[in-house]
Short mmCIF file of C-alpha atoms in Angstrom, two decimals:
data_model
loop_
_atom_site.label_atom_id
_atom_site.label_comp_id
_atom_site.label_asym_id
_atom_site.label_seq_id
_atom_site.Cartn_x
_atom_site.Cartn_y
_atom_site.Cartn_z
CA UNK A 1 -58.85 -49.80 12.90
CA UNK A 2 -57.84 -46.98 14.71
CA UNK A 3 -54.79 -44.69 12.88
CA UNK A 4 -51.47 -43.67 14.99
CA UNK A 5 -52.55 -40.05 15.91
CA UNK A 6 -48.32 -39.48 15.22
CA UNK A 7 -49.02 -40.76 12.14
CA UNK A 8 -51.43 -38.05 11.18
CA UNK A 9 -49.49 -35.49 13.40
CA UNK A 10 -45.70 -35.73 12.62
CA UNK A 11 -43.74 -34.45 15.66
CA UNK A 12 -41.53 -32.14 12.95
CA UNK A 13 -42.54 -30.25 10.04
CA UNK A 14 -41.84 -32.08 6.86
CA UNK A 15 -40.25 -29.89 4.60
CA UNK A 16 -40.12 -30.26 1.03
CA UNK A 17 -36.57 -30.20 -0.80
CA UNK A 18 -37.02 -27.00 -1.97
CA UNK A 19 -37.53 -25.89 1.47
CA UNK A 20 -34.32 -27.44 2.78
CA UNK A 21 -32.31 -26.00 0.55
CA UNK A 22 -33.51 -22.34 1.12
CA UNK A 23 -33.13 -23.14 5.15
CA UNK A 24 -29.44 -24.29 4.57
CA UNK A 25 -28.54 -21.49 2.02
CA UNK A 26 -29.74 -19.03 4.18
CA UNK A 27 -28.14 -21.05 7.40
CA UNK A 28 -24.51 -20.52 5.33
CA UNK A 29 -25.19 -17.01 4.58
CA UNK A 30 -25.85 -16.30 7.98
CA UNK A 31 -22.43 -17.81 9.02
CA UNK A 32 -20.83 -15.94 6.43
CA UNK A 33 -21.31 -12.58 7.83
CA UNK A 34 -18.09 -10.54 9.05
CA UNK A 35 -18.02 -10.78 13.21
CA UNK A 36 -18.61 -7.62 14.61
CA UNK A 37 -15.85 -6.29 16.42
CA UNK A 38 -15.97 -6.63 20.18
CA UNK A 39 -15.34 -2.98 20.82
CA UNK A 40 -16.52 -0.32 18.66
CA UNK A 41 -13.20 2.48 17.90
CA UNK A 42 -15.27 5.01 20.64
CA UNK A 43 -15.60 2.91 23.28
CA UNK A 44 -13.89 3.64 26.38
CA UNK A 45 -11.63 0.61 26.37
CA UNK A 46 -10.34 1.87 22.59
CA UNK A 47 -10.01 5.95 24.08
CA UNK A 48 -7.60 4.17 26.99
CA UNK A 49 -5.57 2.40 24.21
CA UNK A 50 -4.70 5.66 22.83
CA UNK A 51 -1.71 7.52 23.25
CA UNK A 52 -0.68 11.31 23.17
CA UNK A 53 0.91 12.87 20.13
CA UNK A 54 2.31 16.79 19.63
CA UNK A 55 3.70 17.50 15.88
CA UNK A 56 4.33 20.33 14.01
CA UNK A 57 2.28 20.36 11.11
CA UNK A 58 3.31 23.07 8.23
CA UNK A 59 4.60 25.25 11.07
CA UNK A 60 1.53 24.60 12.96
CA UNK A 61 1.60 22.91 16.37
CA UNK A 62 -1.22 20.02 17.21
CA UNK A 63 -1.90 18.21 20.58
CA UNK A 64 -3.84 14.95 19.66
CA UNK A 65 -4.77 11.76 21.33
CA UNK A 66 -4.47 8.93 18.69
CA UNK A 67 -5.02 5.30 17.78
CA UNK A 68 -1.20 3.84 18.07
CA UNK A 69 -2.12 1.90 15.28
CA UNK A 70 -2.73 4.85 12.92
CA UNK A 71 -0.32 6.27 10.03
CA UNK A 72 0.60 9.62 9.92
CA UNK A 73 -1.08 9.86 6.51
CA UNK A 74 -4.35 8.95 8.11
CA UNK A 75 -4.10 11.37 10.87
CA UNK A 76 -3.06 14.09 8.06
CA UNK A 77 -6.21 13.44 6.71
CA UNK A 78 -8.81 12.02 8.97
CA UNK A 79 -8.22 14.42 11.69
CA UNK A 80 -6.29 16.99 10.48
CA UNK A 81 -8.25 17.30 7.33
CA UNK A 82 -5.03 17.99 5.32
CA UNK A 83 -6.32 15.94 1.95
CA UNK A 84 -3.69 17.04 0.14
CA UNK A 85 -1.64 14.32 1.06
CA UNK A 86 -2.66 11.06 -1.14
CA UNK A 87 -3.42 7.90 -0.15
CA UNK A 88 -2.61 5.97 -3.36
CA UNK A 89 -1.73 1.95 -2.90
CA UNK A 90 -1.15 2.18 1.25
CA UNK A 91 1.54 -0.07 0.79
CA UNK A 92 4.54 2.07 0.47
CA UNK A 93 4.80 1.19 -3.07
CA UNK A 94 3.56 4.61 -5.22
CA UNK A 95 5.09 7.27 -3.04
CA UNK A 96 1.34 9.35 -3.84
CA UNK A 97 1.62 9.97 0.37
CA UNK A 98 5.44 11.34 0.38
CA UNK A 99 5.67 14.12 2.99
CA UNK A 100 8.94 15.34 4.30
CA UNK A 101 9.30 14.55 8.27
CA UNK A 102 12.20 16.35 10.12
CA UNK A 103 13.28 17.52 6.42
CA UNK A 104 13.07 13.81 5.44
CA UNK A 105 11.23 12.39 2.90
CA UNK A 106 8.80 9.65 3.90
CA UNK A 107 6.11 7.65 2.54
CA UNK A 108 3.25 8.32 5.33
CA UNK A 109 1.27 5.37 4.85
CA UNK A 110 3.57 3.59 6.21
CA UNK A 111 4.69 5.35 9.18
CA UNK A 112 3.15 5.42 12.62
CA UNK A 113 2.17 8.66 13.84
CA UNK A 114 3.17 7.58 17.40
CA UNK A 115 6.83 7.11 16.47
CA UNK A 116 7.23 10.65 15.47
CA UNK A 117 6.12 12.72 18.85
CA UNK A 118 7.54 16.07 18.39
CA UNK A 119 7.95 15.94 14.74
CA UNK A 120 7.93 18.70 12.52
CA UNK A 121 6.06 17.47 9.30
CA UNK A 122 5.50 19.15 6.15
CA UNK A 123 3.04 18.43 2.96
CA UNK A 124 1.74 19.81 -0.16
CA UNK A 125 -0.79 22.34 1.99
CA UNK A 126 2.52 24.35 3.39
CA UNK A 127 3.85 25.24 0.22
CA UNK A 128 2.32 28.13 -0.79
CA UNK A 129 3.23 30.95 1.16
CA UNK A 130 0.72 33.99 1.24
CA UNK A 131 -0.87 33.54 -2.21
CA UNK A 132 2.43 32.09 -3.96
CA UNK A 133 3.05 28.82 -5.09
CA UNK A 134 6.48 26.95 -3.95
CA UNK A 135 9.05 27.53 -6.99
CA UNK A 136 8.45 23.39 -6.88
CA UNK A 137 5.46 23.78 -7.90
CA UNK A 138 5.83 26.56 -10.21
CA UNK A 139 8.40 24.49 -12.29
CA UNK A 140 5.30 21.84 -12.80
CA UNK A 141 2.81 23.81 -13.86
CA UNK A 142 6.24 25.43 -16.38
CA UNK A 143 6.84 22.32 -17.86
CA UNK A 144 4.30 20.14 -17.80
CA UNK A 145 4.81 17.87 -14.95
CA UNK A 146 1.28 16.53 -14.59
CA UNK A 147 -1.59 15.39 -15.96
CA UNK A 148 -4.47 13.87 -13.54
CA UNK A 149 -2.78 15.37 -10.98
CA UNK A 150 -3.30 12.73 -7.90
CA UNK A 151 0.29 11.80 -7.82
CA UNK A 152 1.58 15.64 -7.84
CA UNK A 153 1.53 16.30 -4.26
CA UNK A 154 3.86 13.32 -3.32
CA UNK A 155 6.07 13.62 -6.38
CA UNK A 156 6.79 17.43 -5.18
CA UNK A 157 6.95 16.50 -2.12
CA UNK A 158 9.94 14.08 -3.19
CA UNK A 159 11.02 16.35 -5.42
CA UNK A 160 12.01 18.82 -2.63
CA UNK A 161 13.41 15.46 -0.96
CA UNK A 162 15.75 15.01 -3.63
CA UNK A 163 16.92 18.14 -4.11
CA UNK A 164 17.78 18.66 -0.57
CA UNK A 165 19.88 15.09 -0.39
CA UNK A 166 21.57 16.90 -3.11
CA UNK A 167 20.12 14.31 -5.64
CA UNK A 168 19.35 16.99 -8.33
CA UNK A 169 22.54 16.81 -10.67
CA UNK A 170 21.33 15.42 -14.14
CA UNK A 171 17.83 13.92 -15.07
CA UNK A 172 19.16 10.23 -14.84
CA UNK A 173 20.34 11.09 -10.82
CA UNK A 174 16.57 12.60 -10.55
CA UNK A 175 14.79 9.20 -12.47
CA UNK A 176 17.15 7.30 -9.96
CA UNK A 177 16.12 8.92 -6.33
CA UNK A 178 12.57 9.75 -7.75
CA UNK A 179 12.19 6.20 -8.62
CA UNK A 180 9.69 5.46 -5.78
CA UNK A 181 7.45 7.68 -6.96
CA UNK A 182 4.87 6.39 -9.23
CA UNK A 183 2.74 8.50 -12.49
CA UNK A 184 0.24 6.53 -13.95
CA UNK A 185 0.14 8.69 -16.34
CA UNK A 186 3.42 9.06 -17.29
CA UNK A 187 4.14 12.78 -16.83
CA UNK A 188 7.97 11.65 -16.19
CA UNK A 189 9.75 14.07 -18.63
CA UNK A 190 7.69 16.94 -17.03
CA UNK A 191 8.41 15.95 -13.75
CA UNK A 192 12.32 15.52 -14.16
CA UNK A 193 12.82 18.55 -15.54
CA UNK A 194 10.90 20.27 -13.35
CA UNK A 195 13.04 19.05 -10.51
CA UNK A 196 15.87 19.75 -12.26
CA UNK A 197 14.85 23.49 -13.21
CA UNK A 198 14.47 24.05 -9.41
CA UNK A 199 17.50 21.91 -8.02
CA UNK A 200 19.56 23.57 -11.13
CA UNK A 201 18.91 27.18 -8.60
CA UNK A 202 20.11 25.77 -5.68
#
């Protein structure tokens, strides 16, 4: 008797169970993968979506071209290179990125650099003026108002806030408009009296 030549010749591979369950495992791994993004952030349709900003950084004027979508604590310190500025949660909720826009106190993660065209900005870099620290800054080092030091530059920052909204007048006023302002390592009694050393000359 002659055998079925599909019979000896199966028109698909016959894979074992072991085999199946490597092709499907690697099948959903393969469909787990992140899409890649249609348009890589230097192509020429991403340069047209950008938009034209001039601010005054620490008395410094800049001309850039930037992403709408950026903060103006990412172009402090992705294009500017001004790393002083902190980027702690990116939420708005540690105040590590405080800067002071127009004499305002801001948190910059939060803020679109497009919305503040013409803006005169200040951060922890423009403190120091030819070799001498801010009195600010001064009155931490004085009395002990840090201790890792990554939240310093936005709690000064505020600091001078506060002190200019005329928020300085006793350490509970100062815990109350400082409040946003977050020190993981709890440098608090420092950092209210060195507020209140400076705001107490003012």
């Amino acid at each position: 008797m002659t055998e079925n030549p599909s019979e000896l010749h199966p028109p698909f591979p016959v894979l074992s169970r072991r085999e199946a369950l490597q092709v499907t495992a690697g099948a959903v791994a393969l469909a787990a993968l992140p899409l890649q993004p249609v348009a890589a952030a230097s192509s020429p349709a991403a340069a047209m979506n950008e938009t034209a900003l001039t601010i005054t950084v620490n008395g410094r004027a800049h001309t850039l071209r930037v992403d709408p979508r950026q903060s103006i604590l990412d172009v402090l310190r992705e294009t500017l290179d001004l790393t002083g500025t902190k980027k702690g949660c990116n939420q708005g909720a540690c105040g590590a990125c405080t800067i002071l826009v127009d004499g305002r106190r801001i948190v910059s993660c939060l803020t679109l650099a497009s919305m503040h065209d013409g803006a005169r900005i200040e951060t922890i870099e423009g403190l120091e003026k030819v070799g001498a620290l801010h009195p600010l800054q001064e009155a931490f080092v004085e009395h002990e108002g840090l201790q890792c030091g990554f939240c310093t530059p936005g709690q000064i920052m505020s600091g001078l806030g506060c002190i200019a909204e005329g928020h300085a007048g006793s350490p509970e006023e100062i815990q109350f408009w400082m409040s946003g302002n977050i020190c993981r390592c709890g440098a608090y009694p420092g950092i209210v009296a060195a507020v209140a050393d400076v705001g107490g000359r003012t």
